[in-house]
Amino acid sequence: MLRTFQEHHIRQTELLDGPWDFAADPGNVGMQEKWFERFPHENRSLYVPGCWNNELNLFDYEGVAWYKKTIRTEKRQHVRLIFHAVLGHADIYLNGKHLGYHYGGYTPFEFIVPSLPEGEHLLVVRTDSTLDRLTIPTEHVDWFHYGGIIRPVELQVLPDIYIERLKIDYELDGSDARLHVQVQVTSLAAAGSSETLTLYADNDVFHTEPIQLAAGQTLICSIEQAWPSIRLWNPGKPELYSIRASTGQDDKIDRIGFRRIETSGHRILINGNPLFLKGVNRHEEHPEWGFAFPPRLMQKDLDIARELGCNAIRGSHYPQSAYWLDLLDEHGIVFWSEIPMWGAFLPNETAAESLFQERALVMLEEMITAQYHHPSVIFWSVHNEIDSRTQEAYTMTKRLVDLVRQLDTSRLVTYATMHPLEDVLLPLFDVIGINKYYGWYEGKVGGFEGMLRQFHERAEAMGAGDTPVLMTEFGGAGIFGDVGWEPRLFSENYQAHIVSEALRLFKADPKIGGTFIWQFADTRGDLKSGGTYFRDRARSFNNKGLVNEYRKPKQAFREVRDIYRSWADSH
Ligand code: ADA
């Protein structure tokens, strides 16, 4: 399942979920031996979507691997292949021909193959999960480094005239909306043709127009309309509208919610109302499925987050599944979306490299394009914990922030800093996130008070004194089941103490607009046991979850639930 609703009533779509032939290529010989034409015989079968590291004997495999699937077309037809997420470097081949290359990991990319003849076709994917100093994330990252085709591959059959993109924007004046819809229609036909474009809101037609396309032409139809007295999307009270564009032969459906996002008085405002964010950081990861997180478990994560009293989730540290965002849209929970630029050990030379920056820009653009219509997404975050004290960081960040603002003016631009007292980036953002671990990596939990006092003074002096501040990470490790009389390091008791105390301190600070606890569930840690980083990851897990990796609650979960449920949403 890609979405909680159907994206097409007319267009024929198929998920290529299931067994694919798989061959690891540790010697990286596949290119030379042309595996894209002749797949090696000594292969095994793996389920797609999936992470190979969750399969036997592949746990710590990092590197190149190949996948193969035979697809069938019943007649000559135009085909669109969408890869909803492949980790790292991906090269796609169809019948031995290179369709293209993609670098990333958590966003969709696609290829259109016009007039594919009837018959069987060989689809081959070469992936490379290797991390290095210029990948995003780089080689030093605090999560298990999986590889594979982690989200579905979709095969669509396109008619001669197809809907390439549906983009919906709006302005709000109270509850009156001015809607701007752009429908990009493309012709794959050999001759000119005409169609009728119809737009529906839920099931009612709100616009219809004849369109004419020359052979091969792409047409952008722009529609503006006043929609008075719409139902607003509010946290906890979400209202969604389904918008469908149809040409008669093809269609595309998406969902939107109308809301206005602003900041004022150190608070995030949704539709003019302050929302104090009660949040957690969620990795979309599970020890059995890795990053190929099944929708069934997303539903469970949602239920647990709601039980906890959350109204906000930070999608640490990469764009999360559309299905998950659909659930948040439907339940009125706000979301922070970010690209995987995880920077705690990121050298400044890396931040200054153009390839690194280019990759980040593409990732941001793909994330924004993929998640543009989700009302739950209210923050775009450009990076996490980079060395934000330097000119290199400033120059790179300015480029990233400028792109985000160019692509979307309706949401807030943010980041998470681990150097709040020396950070030079503060004035670039609408909202500032602070990651700090008093009581765990440094000092006692009471240390937050002094740090925040100094931070607010510094922010004021830098002209960012009115910017809302969110505590985007804090917490400590507690190993599930390790409970005692005394609060020892790694016990559930000590973790609960740190988190609860920190929450109380933050709530007492009027300049803090919300809290995201690190983290929702325990997650697998870095796999390189020979490395010098992350030596405190008992069980090779990051144990700072409020629930363990199988979603069983720890003491901290129960205490946070009491606290979050006692706090009003509005202040
Ligand atoms: C950082 C980082 C997280 C995680 C956390 C921790 O703040 O952003 O991804 O590594 O620290 O547990 O130390």
Coordinates of C-alpha atoms and ligand atoms in Angstrom, one line a residue:
M1 CA 0.0 0.0 0.0
L2 CA 1.4 3.4 -1.0
R3 CA -1.3 5.6 0.2
T4 CA -4.4 5.3 2.5
F5 CA -6.6 6.3 -0.5
Q6 CA -6.7 5.5 -4.2
E7 CA -4.5 7.8 -6.4
H8 CA -6.1 6.7 -9.7
H9 CA -9.6 5.5 -10.7
I10 CA -8.7 5.2 -14.4
R11 CA -4.9 4.8 -14.7
Q12 CA -3.8 1.2 -14.6
T13 CA -1.2 0.7 -11.8
E14 CA 0.5 -2.3 -10.4
L15 CA 3.0 -2.6 -7.5
L16 CA 5.9 -4.9 -8.3
D17 CA 6.0 -6.1 -4.7
G18 CA 7.2 -9.7 -4.2
P19 CA 10.2 -11.7 -4.9
W20 CA 13.0 -10.2 -7.1
D21 CA 16.2 -11.9 -8.0
F22 CA 19.0 -10.5 -5.9
A23 CA 22.8 -10.7 -6.2
A24 CA 25.3 -9.0 -3.9
D25 CA 28.3 -7.7 -5.8
P26 CA 31.0 -7.3 -3.2
G27 CA 33.8 -7.2 -5.8
N28 CA 31.9 -4.6 -7.9
V29 CA 32.3 -6.7 -11.0
G30 CA 28.7 -6.5 -12.2
M31 CA 29.2 -3.5 -14.5
Q32 CA 32.1 -5.1 -16.3
E33 CA 30.3 -8.4 -16.6
K34 CA 27.2 -6.6 -17.8
W35 CA 24.8 -8.0 -15.2
F36 CA 22.2 -5.6 -16.5
E37 CA 22.1 -7.9 -19.6
R38 CA 23.0 -11.2 -18.1
F39 CA 22.0 -11.5 -14.4
P40 CA 24.3 -14.0 -12.6
H41 CA 22.8 -17.5 -12.1
E42 CA 24.0 -17.9 -8.5
N43 CA 21.5 -15.5 -7.1
R44 CA 18.8 -15.6 -4.5
S45 CA 15.4 -14.2 -4.2
L46 CA 14.5 -11.3 -1.9
Y47 CA 11.2 -9.6 -1.2
V48 CA 10.8 -6.1 -2.5
P49 CA 10.3 -3.7 -0.8
G50 CA 12.9 -4.7 1.8
C51 CA 16.3 -4.1 3.2
W52 CA 18.8 -6.8 2.4
N53 CA 20.4 -6.5 5.8
N54 CA 17.3 -8.0 7.4
E55 CA 17.9 -11.3 5.4
L56 CA 20.1 -14.2 6.5
N57 CA 23.9 -13.7 6.0
L58 CA 23.5 -10.2 4.7
F59 CA 23.3 -8.4 8.1
D60 CA 26.4 -6.3 7.7
Y61 CA 26.6 -6.1 3.9
E62 CA 27.3 -2.6 2.7
G63 CA 28.1 -2.1 -1.0
V64 CA 26.8 -2.9 -4.4
A65 CA 23.8 -5.2 -5.0
W66 CA 21.7 -6.0 -8.0
Y67 CA 18.0 -6.8 -8.3
K68 CA 16.1 -8.3 -11.2
K69 CA 12.4 -8.6 -12.1
T70 CA 10.7 -9.7 -15.3
I71 CA 7.7 -7.5 -16.2
R72 CA 5.1 -8.2 -18.8
T73 CA 3.1 -5.9 -21.1
E74 CA 0.1 -7.4 -22.8
K75 CA 0.4 -5.0 -25.8
R76 CA 2.6 -2.2 -26.9
Q77 CA 2.0 0.5 -24.3
H78 CA 3.5 3.6 -22.6
V79 CA 4.9 2.6 -19.2
R80 CA 5.9 4.7 -16.2
L81 CA 8.2 3.1 -13.7
I82 CA 8.2 4.7 -10.3
F83 CA 10.8 3.8 -7.7
H84 CA 9.3 5.0 -4.4
A85 CA 12.7 4.8 -2.6
V86 CA 16.0 3.0 -3.2
L87 CA 18.8 3.6 -0.7
G88 CA 21.9 5.3 -2.0
H89 CA 23.1 5.1 -5.6
A90 CA 20.6 3.5 -8.0
D91 CA 21.1 2.7 -11.7
I92 CA 18.0 1.4 -13.5
Y93 CA 18.2 -0.8 -16.7
L94 CA 15.3 -2.0 -18.9
N95 CA 16.1 -4.7 -21.4
G96 CA 19.8 -3.9 -21.0
K97 CA 19.4 -0.2 -21.6
H98 CA 20.4 2.3 -18.9
L99 CA 17.2 4.3 -18.1
G100 CA 19.0 6.5 -15.6
Y101 CA 20.8 7.1 -12.3
H102 CA 19.4 8.5 -9.0
Y103 CA 21.1 9.4 -5.8
G104 CA 19.1 9.6 -2.6
G105 CA 17.2 7.1 -0.6
Y106 CA 13.8 8.3 0.7
T107 CA 12.1 10.0 -2.2
P108 CA 10.5 8.7 -5.4
F109 CA 12.1 8.9 -8.9
E110 CA 10.6 7.7 -12.2
F111 CA 11.2 6.9 -15.8
I112 CA 8.7 7.0 -18.7
V113 CA 9.2 4.4 -21.4
P114 CA 7.0 5.3 -24.4
S115 CA 5.7 2.5 -26.6
L116 CA 7.2 -0.5 -24.8
P117 CA 6.5 -3.5 -27.1
E118 CA 4.3 -6.4 -26.0
G119 CA 6.1 -9.2 -24.1
E120 CA 8.5 -9.8 -21.3
H121 CA 11.0 -7.2 -20.2
L122 CA 14.0 -7.4 -18.0
L123 CA 14.1 -4.8 -15.2
V124 CA 17.4 -4.5 -13.4
V125 CA 18.4 -2.3 -10.6
R126 CA 22.0 -1.7 -9.5
T127 CA 22.2 -0.2 -6.0
D128 CA 25.1 0.9 -4.0
S129 CA 24.6 1.6 -0.3
T130 CA 28.2 2.7 0.4
L131 CA 28.5 5.8 2.5
D132 CA 31.5 8.1 2.2
R133 CA 32.4 11.7 3.0
L134 CA 30.2 13.2 0.3
T135 CA 27.1 11.0 0.6
I136 CA 24.1 12.2 2.6
P137 CA 24.3 10.9 5.2
T138 CA 28.1 10.7 5.3
E139 CA 29.9 7.6 6.6
H140 CA 29.6 8.7 10.3
V141 CA 25.9 8.4 11.1
D142 CA 24.0 7.2 14.1
W143 CA 21.6 4.8 12.5
F144 CA 21.9 1.3 11.0
H145 CA 23.0 1.7 7.5
Y146 CA 20.6 -0.5 5.5
G147 CA 20.7 -1.1 1.8
G148 CA 18.0 -2.0 -0.8
I149 CA 14.8 -1.1 -2.5
I150 CA 13.0 0.1 0.6
R151 CA 9.7 1.3 -0.8
P152 CA 7.5 -0.2 -3.6
V153 CA 8.3 -0.1 -7.3
E154 CA 5.2 0.8 -9.3
L155 CA 4.4 0.1 -12.9
Q156 CA 1.8 2.3 -14.5
V157 CA 0.4 2.1 -17.9
L158 CA -0.1 5.6 -19.5
P159 CA -2.5 6.6 -22.2
D160 CA -1.3 8.8 -25.1
I161 CA -2.3 11.9 -23.1
Y162 CA -1.5 11.6 -19.5
I163 CA -1.5 13.8 -16.4
E164 CA 2.1 14.3 -15.4
R165 CA 1.6 16.5 -12.3
L166 CA -1.2 18.0 -10.2
K167 CA -0.1 20.9 -8.0
I168 CA -2.5 22.6 -5.7
D169 CA -1.9 25.9 -3.8
Y170 CA -4.2 28.2 -2.1
E171 CA -4.4 31.5 -0.2
L172 CA -6.6 31.8 2.8
D173 CA -8.6 34.8 4.1
G174 CA -10.3 33.5 7.3
S175 CA -12.1 30.4 6.0
D176 CA -12.3 31.8 2.4
A177 CA -9.8 30.1 0.1
R178 CA -8.4 31.2 -3.3
L179 CA -7.4 28.0 -5.0
H180 CA -4.7 27.6 -7.6
V181 CA -4.6 24.3 -9.4
Q182 CA -1.9 23.5 -12.0
V183 CA -2.4 20.4 -14.1
Q184 CA 0.5 19.3 -16.2
V185 CA -0.7 17.2 -19.1
T186 CA 1.7 15.5 -21.6
S187 CA 1.2 13.9 -24.9
L188 CA 3.0 10.8 -26.0
A189 CA 0.9 10.6 -29.1
A190 CA 2.3 10.8 -32.6
A191 CA -0.4 13.3 -33.7
G192 CA -2.2 16.2 -32.1
S193 CA -5.3 15.4 -30.0
S194 CA -7.9 17.0 -27.9
E195 CA -9.4 16.0 -24.6
T196 CA -11.5 17.5 -21.8
L197 CA -9.9 18.3 -18.5
T198 CA -12.2 18.0 -15.5
L199 CA -11.5 18.8 -11.9
Y200 CA -13.4 17.3 -9.0
A201 CA -13.5 18.2 -5.3
D202 CA -14.5 15.0 -3.6
N203 CA -17.0 13.9 -6.2
D204 CA -18.2 17.2 -7.5
V205 CA -17.0 18.8 -10.7
F206 CA -15.6 22.3 -10.1
H207 CA -14.0 23.0 -13.4
T208 CA -14.0 21.7 -16.9
E209 CA -12.2 22.8 -20.1
P210 CA -11.3 21.5 -23.5
I211 CA -7.6 21.1 -24.1
Q212 CA -5.6 20.5 -27.2
L213 CA -2.1 19.0 -27.4
A214 CA 0.3 18.8 -30.3
A215 CA 2.3 15.6 -30.6
G216 CA 4.8 15.4 -27.7
Q217 CA 3.6 18.6 -26.1
T218 CA 3.4 19.3 -22.4
L219 CA 0.7 21.7 -21.4
I220 CA 0.3 23.4 -18.0
C221 CA -3.3 24.3 -17.3
S222 CA -3.8 26.8 -14.5
I223 CA -7.1 27.2 -12.8
E224 CA -7.9 29.8 -10.1
Q225 CA -11.1 29.7 -8.2
A226 CA -12.6 31.2 -5.1
W227 CA -13.8 28.7 -2.5
P228 CA -15.7 30.5 0.1
S229 CA -16.3 29.1 3.6
I230 CA -14.1 26.0 3.4
R231 CA -13.6 23.6 6.3
L232 CA -10.1 24.3 7.8
W233 CA -7.6 21.5 8.6
N234 CA -6.8 21.9 12.3
P235 CA -4.6 19.9 14.7
G236 CA -6.8 17.2 16.2
K237 CA -9.7 18.3 13.9
P238 CA -8.5 17.6 10.4
E239 CA -10.6 18.3 7.4
L240 CA -9.4 17.0 4.1
Y241 CA -10.5 17.6 0.5
S242 CA -9.9 15.1 -2.3
I243 CA -9.0 16.7 -5.6
R244 CA -9.1 14.7 -8.8
A245 CA -8.0 15.8 -12.3
S246 CA -9.3 13.7 -15.2
T247 CA -8.9 13.8 -18.9
G248 CA -11.3 10.9 -19.5
Q249 CA -8.5 8.5 -20.3
D250 CA -6.3 9.3 -17.3
D251 CA -6.7 10.7 -13.9
K252 CA -4.8 11.7 -10.7
I253 CA -6.1 12.2 -7.2
D254 CA -4.5 13.9 -4.3
R255 CA -5.7 15.3 -1.0
I256 CA -5.2 18.7 0.6
G257 CA -6.1 20.4 3.8
F258 CA -6.5 24.1 4.2
R259 CA -4.5 25.7 7.0
R260 CA -2.4 28.8 7.6
I261 CA 1.0 28.4 9.3
E262 CA 2.6 31.3 11.1
T263 CA 4.7 32.2 14.1
S264 CA 4.1 34.8 16.7
G265 CA 5.1 35.2 20.4
H266 CA 7.5 32.3 20.3
R267 CA 4.7 30.0 19.2
I268 CA 3.7 28.1 16.1
L269 CA 0.2 29.2 15.0
I270 CA -2.1 27.1 12.9
N271 CA -5.0 29.1 11.5
G272 CA -4.2 31.8 14.0
N273 CA -4.2 29.6 17.0
P274 CA -1.1 28.8 19.0
L275 CA -0.1 25.2 19.1
F276 CA 2.4 24.0 21.8
L277 CA 4.1 21.0 20.1
K278 CA 4.1 17.8 22.1
G279 CA 6.3 15.7 20.0
V280 CA 8.6 12.8 19.6
N281 CA 11.4 12.0 17.1
R282 CA 10.5 8.9 15.0
H283 CA 12.8 6.9 12.8
E284 CA 10.8 4.9 10.3
E285 CA 12.7 1.7 11.3
H286 CA 12.2 -1.7 12.8
P287 CA 14.6 -4.5 13.5
E288 CA 12.7 -6.9 11.2
W289 CA 12.0 -4.6 8.3
G290 CA 14.7 -2.0 8.6
F291 CA 13.6 1.1 6.6
A292 CA 11.0 -1.0 4.6
F293 CA 8.5 -0.2 7.3
P294 CA 5.1 -1.9 6.7
P295 CA 2.0 0.3 6.6
R296 CA 0.4 -2.0 9.2
L297 CA 3.1 -0.9 11.7
M298 CA 2.7 2.7 10.7
Q299 CA -0.8 2.4 12.0
K300 CA 0.5 1.1 15.2
D301 CA 3.1 3.8 15.6
L302 CA 0.3 6.3 15.1
D303 CA -1.9 4.7 17.8
I304 CA 1.1 4.7 20.2
A305 CA 1.9 8.3 19.5
R306 CA -1.8 9.3 20.0
E307 CA -1.9 7.3 23.2
L308 CA 1.2 9.3 24.3
G309 CA -0.7 12.5 23.8
C310 CA 1.4 13.7 20.9
N311 CA 0.3 16.4 18.5
A312 CA 3.6 16.6 16.6
I313 CA 6.2 14.2 15.2
R314 CA 9.7 15.0 13.9
G315 CA 10.5 12.7 11.0
S316 CA 14.1 12.1 12.0
H317 CA 16.1 12.0 9.9
Y318 CA 14.8 11.6 6.3
P319 CA 11.6 11.9 4.3
Q320 CA 9.1 9.3 5.6
S321 CA 6.5 7.3 3.8
A322 CA 3.5 8.9 2.1
Y323 CA 1.3 6.4 3.9
W324 CA 2.6 7.6 7.3
L325 CA 2.0 11.2 6.3
D326 CA -1.5 10.3 5.1
L327 CA -2.3 8.9 8.6
L328 CA -1.0 12.1 10.2
D329 CA -3.1 14.2 7.8
E330 CA -6.1 12.2 8.8
H331 CA -5.5 12.5 12.5
G332 CA -4.4 16.2 12.6
I333 CA -0.9 15.6 13.8
V334 CA 1.7 18.1 12.6
F335 CA 5.0 16.8 11.1
W336 CA 8.6 18.0 10.7
S337 CA 10.2 16.7 7.6
E338 CA 13.9 16.7 6.9
I339 CA 16.6 15.4 4.6
P340 CA 19.2 13.0 5.9
M341 CA 22.0 15.5 6.4
W342 CA 23.0 14.2 9.8
G343 CA 26.0 16.3 10.7
A344 CA 27.3 15.5 14.2
F345 CA 30.7 14.5 12.7
L346 CA 30.4 16.4 9.4
P347 CA 33.7 18.0 8.5
N348 CA 33.5 21.6 7.3
E349 CA 35.3 20.7 4.1
T350 CA 32.4 18.4 3.3
A351 CA 29.9 21.1 3.8
A352 CA 31.8 23.3 1.3
E353 CA 31.9 20.6 -1.4
S354 CA 29.7 21.3 -4.4
L355 CA 28.7 17.7 -5.0
F356 CA 27.6 17.4 -1.4
Q357 CA 25.5 20.6 -1.7
E358 CA 24.1 19.6 -5.0
R359 CA 22.9 16.3 -3.5
A360 CA 21.3 18.2 -0.6
L361 CA 19.5 20.5 -3.0
V362 CA 18.1 17.7 -5.0
M363 CA 17.0 15.9 -1.9
L364 CA 15.2 19.0 -0.6
E365 CA 13.5 19.5 -3.9
E366 CA 12.4 15.9 -4.1
M367 CA 11.1 15.9 -0.6
I368 CA 9.1 19.1 -1.1
T369 CA 7.6 17.8 -4.4
A370 CA 6.7 14.5 -2.9
Q371 CA 5.1 15.9 0.3
Y372 CA 3.8 19.2 -1.0
H373 CA 0.1 18.5 -0.5
H374 CA 0.2 16.9 3.0
P375 CA -1.4 19.4 5.4
S376 CA 0.4 17.7 8.3
V377 CA 3.8 18.8 7.1
I378 CA 4.4 22.2 8.5
F379 CA 8.2 22.3 8.7
W380 CA 11.0 21.8 6.2
S381 CA 14.2 21.1 7.9
V382 CA 17.5 21.5 6.0
H383 CA 19.9 19.7 8.3
N384 CA 20.6 18.1 11.7
E385 CA 23.5 18.9 14.0
I386 CA 26.0 20.1 11.5
D387 CA 28.9 22.3 12.7
S388 CA 26.8 25.4 12.6
R389 CA 29.6 27.6 13.9
T390 CA 31.4 28.2 10.7
Q391 CA 31.3 30.3 7.5
E392 CA 31.1 27.1 5.4
A393 CA 28.0 26.1 7.2
Y394 CA 26.5 29.5 6.7
T395 CA 27.2 29.5 3.0
M396 CA 25.8 26.1 2.4
T397 CA 22.8 26.6 4.6
K398 CA 21.9 29.9 2.9
R399 CA 21.7 28.0 -0.4
L400 CA 19.5 25.3 1.0
V401 CA 17.2 27.7 2.8
D402 CA 16.9 29.9 -0.4
L403 CA 15.8 26.9 -2.4
V404 CA 13.2 25.8 0.1
R405 CA 11.8 29.4 0.2
Q406 CA 11.7 29.5 -3.5
L407 CA 9.8 26.1 -3.7
D408 CA 7.3 26.7 -0.9
T409 CA 6.4 29.9 0.9
S410 CA 3.6 28.3 2.9
R411 CA 5.6 26.4 5.5
L412 CA 8.3 27.1 8.1
V413 CA 12.0 26.6 7.4
T414 CA 14.0 25.1 10.2
Y415 CA 16.9 22.9 11.3
A416 CA 18.3 21.4 14.5
T417 CA 21.4 22.7 16.1
M418 CA 23.7 21.1 18.6
H419 CA 25.8 24.2 19.1
P420 CA 23.1 26.6 20.3
L421 CA 25.6 28.9 22.1
E422 CA 27.9 29.4 19.1
D423 CA 25.6 29.0 16.2
V424 CA 25.9 31.5 13.4
L425 CA 22.8 30.3 11.5
L426 CA 20.1 31.5 13.8
P427 CA 18.8 34.5 11.7
L428 CA 18.3 32.3 8.6
F429 CA 15.4 30.4 10.0
D430 CA 11.7 30.8 10.9
V431 CA 12.0 28.3 13.7
I432 CA 15.1 27.1 15.6
G433 CA 15.5 23.5 16.9
I434 CA 17.9 22.7 19.7
N435 CA 19.3 19.3 20.3
K436 CA 21.0 18.9 23.7
Y437 CA 21.5 16.0 26.1
Y438 CA 21.9 17.3 29.6
G439 CA 21.7 14.4 32.0
W440 CA 23.1 12.1 29.4
Y441 CA 26.1 13.3 27.3
E442 CA 26.8 16.3 29.5
G443 CA 26.1 17.5 33.1
K444 CA 22.8 17.1 34.9
V445 CA 19.4 17.6 33.5
G446 CA 19.1 21.0 35.3
G447 CA 21.9 22.2 33.0
F448 CA 19.2 23.1 30.4
E449 CA 18.2 26.2 32.4
G450 CA 21.5 28.0 32.2
M451 CA 22.1 27.0 28.6
L452 CA 18.6 28.3 27.5
R453 CA 19.2 31.6 29.4
Q454 CA 22.4 32.1 27.5
F455 CA 20.8 31.0 24.3
H456 CA 17.9 33.4 24.5
E457 CA 20.4 36.3 25.1
R458 CA 22.5 35.3 22.2
A459 CA 19.5 34.9 19.9
E460 CA 18.3 38.3 20.9
A461 CA 21.7 39.8 20.1
M462 CA 21.7 38.2 16.7
G463 CA 18.3 39.5 15.8
A464 CA 16.6 36.1 16.2
G465 CA 15.1 36.9 19.7
D466 CA 11.5 36.5 18.4
T467 CA 12.0 33.2 16.6
P468 CA 10.2 30.3 18.2
V469 CA 12.6 27.7 19.7
L470 CA 11.7 24.0 19.8
M471 CA 13.6 21.5 21.8
T472 CA 14.1 19.0 19.0
E473 CA 16.2 16.4 20.9
F474 CA 16.9 15.5 24.5
G475 CA 16.7 12.3 26.5
G476 CA 18.7 9.4 27.5
A477 CA 19.0 5.6 27.1
G478 CA 16.9 3.2 29.1
I479 CA 17.2 -0.5 28.4
F480 CA 13.7 -2.1 28.3
G481 CA 13.2 -4.2 31.5
D482 CA 16.1 -2.7 33.4
V483 CA 14.2 -1.3 36.3
G484 CA 15.4 -1.0 39.9
W485 CA 15.2 1.0 43.0
E486 CA 17.9 3.4 42.1
P487 CA 18.2 5.6 39.0
R488 CA 21.3 4.1 37.3
L489 CA 22.6 5.0 33.9
F490 CA 20.8 2.8 31.2
S491 CA 17.9 2.0 33.6
E492 CA 14.3 2.8 32.7
N493 CA 14.1 4.9 35.9
Y494 CA 17.0 7.2 35.0
Q495 CA 15.7 7.7 31.4
A496 CA 12.2 8.5 32.8
H497 CA 13.8 11.0 35.2
I498 CA 15.8 12.9 32.6
V499 CA 12.9 13.1 30.1
S500 CA 10.3 14.2 32.7
E501 CA 12.5 16.7 34.4
A502 CA 13.6 18.2 31.0
L503 CA 9.9 18.5 29.9
R504 CA 9.0 20.4 33.1
L505 CA 11.9 22.8 32.6
F506 CA 11.1 23.5 28.9
K507 CA 7.4 24.0 29.7
A508 CA 8.3 26.7 32.3
D509 CA 10.3 28.6 29.6
P510 CA 7.9 30.9 27.7
K511 CA 10.3 31.1 24.7
I512 CA 10.1 27.3 24.1
G513 CA 7.3 26.5 21.6
G514 CA 7.4 22.7 21.7
T515 CA 9.3 19.5 22.6
F516 CA 10.4 16.5 20.6
I517 CA 11.7 13.8 22.8
W518 CA 14.6 11.7 21.5
Q519 CA 13.2 9.2 20.6
F520 CA 10.0 7.4 19.9
A521 CA 11.3 3.8 19.7
D522 CA 14.7 2.2 20.1
T523 CA 16.5 1.9 16.8
R524 CA 19.4 -0.1 15.5
G525 CA 22.7 1.6 15.8
D526 CA 25.6 1.9 13.4
L527 CA 26.9 -1.4 12.2
K528 CA 30.6 -0.7 12.1
S529 CA 31.7 -2.2 15.4
G530 CA 35.3 -1.4 14.5
G531 CA 34.5 2.4 14.5
T532 CA 35.3 4.7 17.4
Y533 CA 31.9 6.4 17.3
F534 CA 28.8 5.3 19.2
R535 CA 30.5 3.0 21.7
D536 CA 27.7 3.6 24.2
R537 CA 25.1 1.9 22.1
A538 CA 24.3 -1.2 24.3
R539 CA 22.9 -4.1 22.2
S540 CA 24.0 -2.1 19.2
F541 CA 20.8 -0.1 19.6
N542 CA 20.1 3.5 20.3
N543 CA 18.1 2.8 23.5
K544 CA 16.6 6.3 24.0
G545 CA 13.2 5.1 22.8
L546 CA 10.1 5.7 25.0
V547 CA 9.1 2.3 23.6
N548 CA 11.6 -0.4 22.7
E549 CA 12.1 -1.6 19.1
Y550 CA 9.1 -3.9 19.3
R551 CA 7.0 -1.0 20.6
K552 CA 6.7 -2.1 24.2
P553 CA 6.4 0.8 26.6
K554 CA 9.1 1.8 29.1
Q555 CA 8.6 3.8 32.3
A556 CA 9.5 7.0 30.4
F557 CA 6.5 6.3 28.1
R558 CA 4.1 6.2 31.0
E559 CA 5.5 9.4 32.6
V560 CA 5.5 11.3 29.3
R561 CA 2.0 10.2 28.7
D562 CA 0.9 11.7 32.0
I563 CA 2.8 14.9 31.3
Y564 CA 1.7 15.4 27.6
R565 CA -1.9 14.6 28.4
S566 CA -1.9 17.2 31.2
W567 CA -0.6 20.0 28.9
A568 CA -3.1 21.9 26.8
D569 CA -2.5 22.0 23.1
S570 CA -2.8 25.8 23.0
H571 CA 0.1 26.9 25.3
Ligands
ADA1 C1 21.8 13.3 18.0 C2 21.2 12.9 16.7 C3 20.4 11.7 16.8 C4 21.0 10.7 17.8 C5 21.1 11.3 19.2 C6 21.8 10.4 20.2 O1 21.3 14.4 18.6 O2 20.6 13.9 16.0 O3 20.2 11.1 15.5 O4 22.2 10.3 17.3 O5 22.0 12.4 19.0 O6 21.1 9.4 20.6 O7 22.9 10.6 20.6

